Short mmCIF file of C-alpha atoms in Angstrom, two decimals:
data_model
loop_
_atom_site.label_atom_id
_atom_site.label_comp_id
_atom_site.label_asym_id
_atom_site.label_seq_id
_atom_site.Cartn_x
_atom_site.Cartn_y
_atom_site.Cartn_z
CA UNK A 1 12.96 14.50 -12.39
CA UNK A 2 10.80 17.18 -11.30
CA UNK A 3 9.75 17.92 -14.96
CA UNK A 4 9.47 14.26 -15.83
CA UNK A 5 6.53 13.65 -13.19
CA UNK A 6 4.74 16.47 -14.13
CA UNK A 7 4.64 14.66 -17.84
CA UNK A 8 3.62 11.69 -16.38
CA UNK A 9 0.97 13.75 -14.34
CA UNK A 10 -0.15 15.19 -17.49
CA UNK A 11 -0.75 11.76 -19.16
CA UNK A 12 -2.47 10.70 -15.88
CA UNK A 13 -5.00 13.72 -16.42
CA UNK A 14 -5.17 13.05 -20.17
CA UNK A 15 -6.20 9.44 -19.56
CA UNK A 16 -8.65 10.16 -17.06
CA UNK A 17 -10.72 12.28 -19.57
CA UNK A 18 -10.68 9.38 -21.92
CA UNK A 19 -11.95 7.33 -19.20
CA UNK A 20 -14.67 9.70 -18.30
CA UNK A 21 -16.02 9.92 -21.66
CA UNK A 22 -14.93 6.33 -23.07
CA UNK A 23 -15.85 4.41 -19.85
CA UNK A 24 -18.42 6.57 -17.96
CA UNK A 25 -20.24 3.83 -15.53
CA UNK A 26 -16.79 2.42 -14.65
CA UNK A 27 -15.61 5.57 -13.49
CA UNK A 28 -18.96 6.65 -12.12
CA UNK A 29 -18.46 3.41 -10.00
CA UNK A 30 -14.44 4.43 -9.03
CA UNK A 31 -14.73 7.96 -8.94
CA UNK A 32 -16.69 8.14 -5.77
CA UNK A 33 -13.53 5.81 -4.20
CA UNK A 34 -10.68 7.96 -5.45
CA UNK A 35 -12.51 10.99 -4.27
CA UNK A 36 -12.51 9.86 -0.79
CA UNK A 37 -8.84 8.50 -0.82
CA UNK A 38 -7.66 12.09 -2.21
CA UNK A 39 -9.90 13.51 0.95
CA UNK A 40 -8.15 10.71 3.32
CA UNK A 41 -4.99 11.58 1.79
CA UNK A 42 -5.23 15.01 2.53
CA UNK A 43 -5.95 14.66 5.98
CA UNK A 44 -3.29 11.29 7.17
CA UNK A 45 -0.41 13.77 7.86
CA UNK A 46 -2.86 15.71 10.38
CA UNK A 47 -2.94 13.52 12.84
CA UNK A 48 0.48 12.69 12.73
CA UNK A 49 2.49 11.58 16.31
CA UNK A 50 5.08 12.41 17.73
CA UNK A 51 7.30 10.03 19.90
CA UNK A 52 10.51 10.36 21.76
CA UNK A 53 13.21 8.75 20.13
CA UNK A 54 14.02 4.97 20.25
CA UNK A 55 17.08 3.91 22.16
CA UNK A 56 19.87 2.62 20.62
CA UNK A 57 20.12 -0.64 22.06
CA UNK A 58 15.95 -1.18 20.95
CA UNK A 59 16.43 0.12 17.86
CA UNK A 60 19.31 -2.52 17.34
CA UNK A 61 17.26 -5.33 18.62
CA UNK A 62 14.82 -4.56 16.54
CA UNK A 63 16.48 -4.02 13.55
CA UNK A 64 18.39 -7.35 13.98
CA UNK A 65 15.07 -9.20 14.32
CA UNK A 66 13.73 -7.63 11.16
CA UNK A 67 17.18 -8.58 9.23
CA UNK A 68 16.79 -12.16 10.53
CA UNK A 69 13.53 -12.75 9.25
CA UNK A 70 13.83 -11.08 5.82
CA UNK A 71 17.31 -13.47 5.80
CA UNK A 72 15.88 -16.81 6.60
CA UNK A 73 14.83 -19.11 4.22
CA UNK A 74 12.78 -20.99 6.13
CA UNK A 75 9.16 -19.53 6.59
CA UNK A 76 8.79 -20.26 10.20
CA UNK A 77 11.93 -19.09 10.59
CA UNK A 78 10.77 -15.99 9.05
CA UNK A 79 7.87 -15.54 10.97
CA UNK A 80 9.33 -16.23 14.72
CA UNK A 81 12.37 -13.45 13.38
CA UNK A 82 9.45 -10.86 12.39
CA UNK A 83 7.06 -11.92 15.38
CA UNK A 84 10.05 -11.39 17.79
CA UNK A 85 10.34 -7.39 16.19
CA UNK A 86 6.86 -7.20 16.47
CA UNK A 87 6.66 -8.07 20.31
CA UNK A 88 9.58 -5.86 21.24
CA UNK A 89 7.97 -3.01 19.43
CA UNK A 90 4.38 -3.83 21.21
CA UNK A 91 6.02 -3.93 24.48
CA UNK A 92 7.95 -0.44 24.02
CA UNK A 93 4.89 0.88 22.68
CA UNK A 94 6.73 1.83 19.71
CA UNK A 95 4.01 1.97 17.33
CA UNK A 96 6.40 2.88 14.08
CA UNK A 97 8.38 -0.46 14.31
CA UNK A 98 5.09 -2.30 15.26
CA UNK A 99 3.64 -1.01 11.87
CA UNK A 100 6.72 -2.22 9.89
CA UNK A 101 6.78 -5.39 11.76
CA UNK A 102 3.35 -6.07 10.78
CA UNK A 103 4.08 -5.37 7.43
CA UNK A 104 6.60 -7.74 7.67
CA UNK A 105 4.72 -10.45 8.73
CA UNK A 106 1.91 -9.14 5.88
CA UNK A 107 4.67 -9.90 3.46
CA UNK A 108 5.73 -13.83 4.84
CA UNK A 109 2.32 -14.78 5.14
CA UNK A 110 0.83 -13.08 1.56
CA UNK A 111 4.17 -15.30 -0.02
CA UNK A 112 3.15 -18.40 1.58
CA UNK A 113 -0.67 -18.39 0.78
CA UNK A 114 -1.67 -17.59 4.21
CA UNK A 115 -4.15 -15.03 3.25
CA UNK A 116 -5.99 -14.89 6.56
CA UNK A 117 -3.29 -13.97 8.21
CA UNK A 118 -2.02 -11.64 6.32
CA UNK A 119 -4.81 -9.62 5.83
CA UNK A 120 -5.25 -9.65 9.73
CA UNK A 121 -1.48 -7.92 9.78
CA UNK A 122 -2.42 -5.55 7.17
CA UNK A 123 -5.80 -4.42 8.85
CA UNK A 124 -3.51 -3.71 11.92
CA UNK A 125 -0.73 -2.34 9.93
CA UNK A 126 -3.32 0.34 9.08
CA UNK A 127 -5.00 1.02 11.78
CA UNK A 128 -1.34 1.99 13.38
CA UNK A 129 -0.26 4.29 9.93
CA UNK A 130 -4.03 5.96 10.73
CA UNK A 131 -3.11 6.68 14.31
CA UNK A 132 0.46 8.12 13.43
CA UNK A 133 -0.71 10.12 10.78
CA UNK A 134 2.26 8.17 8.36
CA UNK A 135 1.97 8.57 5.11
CA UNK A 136 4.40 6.06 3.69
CA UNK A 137 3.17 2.98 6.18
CA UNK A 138 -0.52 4.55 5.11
CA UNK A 139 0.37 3.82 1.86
CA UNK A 140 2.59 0.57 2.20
CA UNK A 141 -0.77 -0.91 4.11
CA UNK A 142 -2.82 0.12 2.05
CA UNK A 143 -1.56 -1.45 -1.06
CA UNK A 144 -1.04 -4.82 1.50
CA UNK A 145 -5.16 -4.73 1.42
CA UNK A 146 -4.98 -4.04 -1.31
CA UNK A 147 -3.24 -7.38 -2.84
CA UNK A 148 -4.71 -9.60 -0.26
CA UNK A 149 -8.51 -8.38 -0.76
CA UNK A 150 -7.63 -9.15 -4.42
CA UNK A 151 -7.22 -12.55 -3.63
CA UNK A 152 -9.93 -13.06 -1.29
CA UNK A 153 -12.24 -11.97 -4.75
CA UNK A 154 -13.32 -8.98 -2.96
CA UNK A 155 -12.13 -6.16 -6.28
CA UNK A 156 -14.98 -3.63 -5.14
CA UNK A 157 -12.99 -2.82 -1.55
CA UNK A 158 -9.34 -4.25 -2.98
CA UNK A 159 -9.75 -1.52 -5.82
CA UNK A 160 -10.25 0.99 -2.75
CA UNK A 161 -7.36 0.14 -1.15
CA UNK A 162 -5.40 0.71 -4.07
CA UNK A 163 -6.84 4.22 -4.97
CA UNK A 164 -5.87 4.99 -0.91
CA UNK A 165 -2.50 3.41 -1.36
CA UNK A 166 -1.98 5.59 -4.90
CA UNK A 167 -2.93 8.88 -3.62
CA UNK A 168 -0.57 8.71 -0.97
CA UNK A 169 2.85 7.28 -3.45
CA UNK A 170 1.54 9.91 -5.29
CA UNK A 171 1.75 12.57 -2.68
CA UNK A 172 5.05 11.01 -1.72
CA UNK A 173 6.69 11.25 -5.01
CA UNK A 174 7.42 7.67 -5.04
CA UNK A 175 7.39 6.74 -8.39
CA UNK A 176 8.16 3.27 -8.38
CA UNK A 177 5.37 2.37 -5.75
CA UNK A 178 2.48 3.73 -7.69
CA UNK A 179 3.64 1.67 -10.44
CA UNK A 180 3.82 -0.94 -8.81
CA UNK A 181 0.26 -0.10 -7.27
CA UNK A 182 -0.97 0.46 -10.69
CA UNK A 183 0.29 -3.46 -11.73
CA UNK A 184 -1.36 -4.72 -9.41
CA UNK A 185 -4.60 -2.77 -9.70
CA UNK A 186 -4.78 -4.48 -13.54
CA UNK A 187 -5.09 -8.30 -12.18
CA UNK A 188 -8.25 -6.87 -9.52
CA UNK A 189 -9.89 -5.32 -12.51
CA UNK A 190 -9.43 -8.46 -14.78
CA UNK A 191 -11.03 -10.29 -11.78
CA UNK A 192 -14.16 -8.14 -11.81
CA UNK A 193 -14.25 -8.57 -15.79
CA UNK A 194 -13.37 -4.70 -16.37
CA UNK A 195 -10.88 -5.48 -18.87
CA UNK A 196 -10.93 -2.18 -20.48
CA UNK A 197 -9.50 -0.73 -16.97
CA UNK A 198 -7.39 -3.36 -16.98
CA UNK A 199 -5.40 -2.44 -20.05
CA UNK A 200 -5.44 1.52 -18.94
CA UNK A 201 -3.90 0.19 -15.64
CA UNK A 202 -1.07 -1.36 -17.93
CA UNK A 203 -1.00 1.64 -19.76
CA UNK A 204 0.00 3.78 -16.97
CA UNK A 205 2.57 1.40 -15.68
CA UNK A 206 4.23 2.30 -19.16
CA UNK A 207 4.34 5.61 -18.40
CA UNK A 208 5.74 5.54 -14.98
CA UNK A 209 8.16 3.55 -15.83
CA UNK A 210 9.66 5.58 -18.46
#
């Protein structure tokens, strides 16, 4: 596996000299944003938190609230389920399970068009991975901006978001999820009429997915 990434790696440094050279005042736009998310990246885990742990009975609350929501088939359902985890969490001041609540709500209101909203519990969502120093909700959050920015037409900040939210999959090892974060980086460039980037972001969902 280990070897396998560093290949993919490889191409990922191979295709960013083509892009220098082949697409110079795209990256001299990008590079400035990546820079900074390596730099954020770098320094997330720093500030990191530590809490005692959760009780059981919480946890199991909470836990059964979150299975609820993702369960229902209703939307509102949905939402009272995930707003119910979110609450508990607030009033414990358990700031990991209000993070992944948020995201949770991020996720019922992106699928129903509610963009407001779910950029609201994204924004918040991040704030709270910042605070904890937590790399993976860091990087879930950021790649929530990410997709809801996109939709809002705002590719300069959503294309950000996703260079945040790639750094740290990348730092994670979490192949699938900058994959995934590469997919969706494609539709924000086509969006801001960079198709050339576009296809390159295809490109290297190819290659992670090998």
């Amino acid at each position: 596996m280990r070897h396998r990434f560093n290949k993919e790696l490889a191409a990922i440094h191979s295709n960013f000299k083509y892009m220098i050279f082949r697409h110079f005042p795209i990256v001299k736009i990008l590079l400035p944003m990546i820079i900074l998310a390596t730099f954020f990246a770098c320094t997330v885990d720093s500030r990191k938190v530590y809490l005692p742990p959760l009780s059981v009975s919480d946890s199991t609350q909470i836990a059964e609230y979150r299975e609820q929501a993702l369960s229902s088939t209703s939307p509102k359902d949905a939402e009272y389920y995930a707003k119910q985890a979110y609450e508990l969490a607030r009033v414990l001041g358990r700031l990991p399970e209000e993070g992944k609540a948020l995201l949770l709500l991020y996720e019922i209101y992106y699928d129903n068009g509610q963009n407001a909203k779910a950029l609201e519990c994204a924004t918040k969502a991040s704030h709270i991975g910042d605070t904890l120093g937590d790399l993976r909700l860091c990087a879930e959050s950021y790649h929530a901006l990410g997709n809801v920015l996109s939709r809002f037409k705002n590719n300069p900040i959503a294309a950000k978001n996703f260079a945040d939210s790639f750094i740290l999959y990348f730092r994670l090892n979490d192949t699938m999820s900058v994959t995934n974060v590469w997919r969706d980086l494609a539709p924000a460039y086509v969006n801001a009429n960079i198709f050339d980037s576009a296809m390159i972001a295809v490109g290297r969902c190819k290659v992670f997915a090998k």
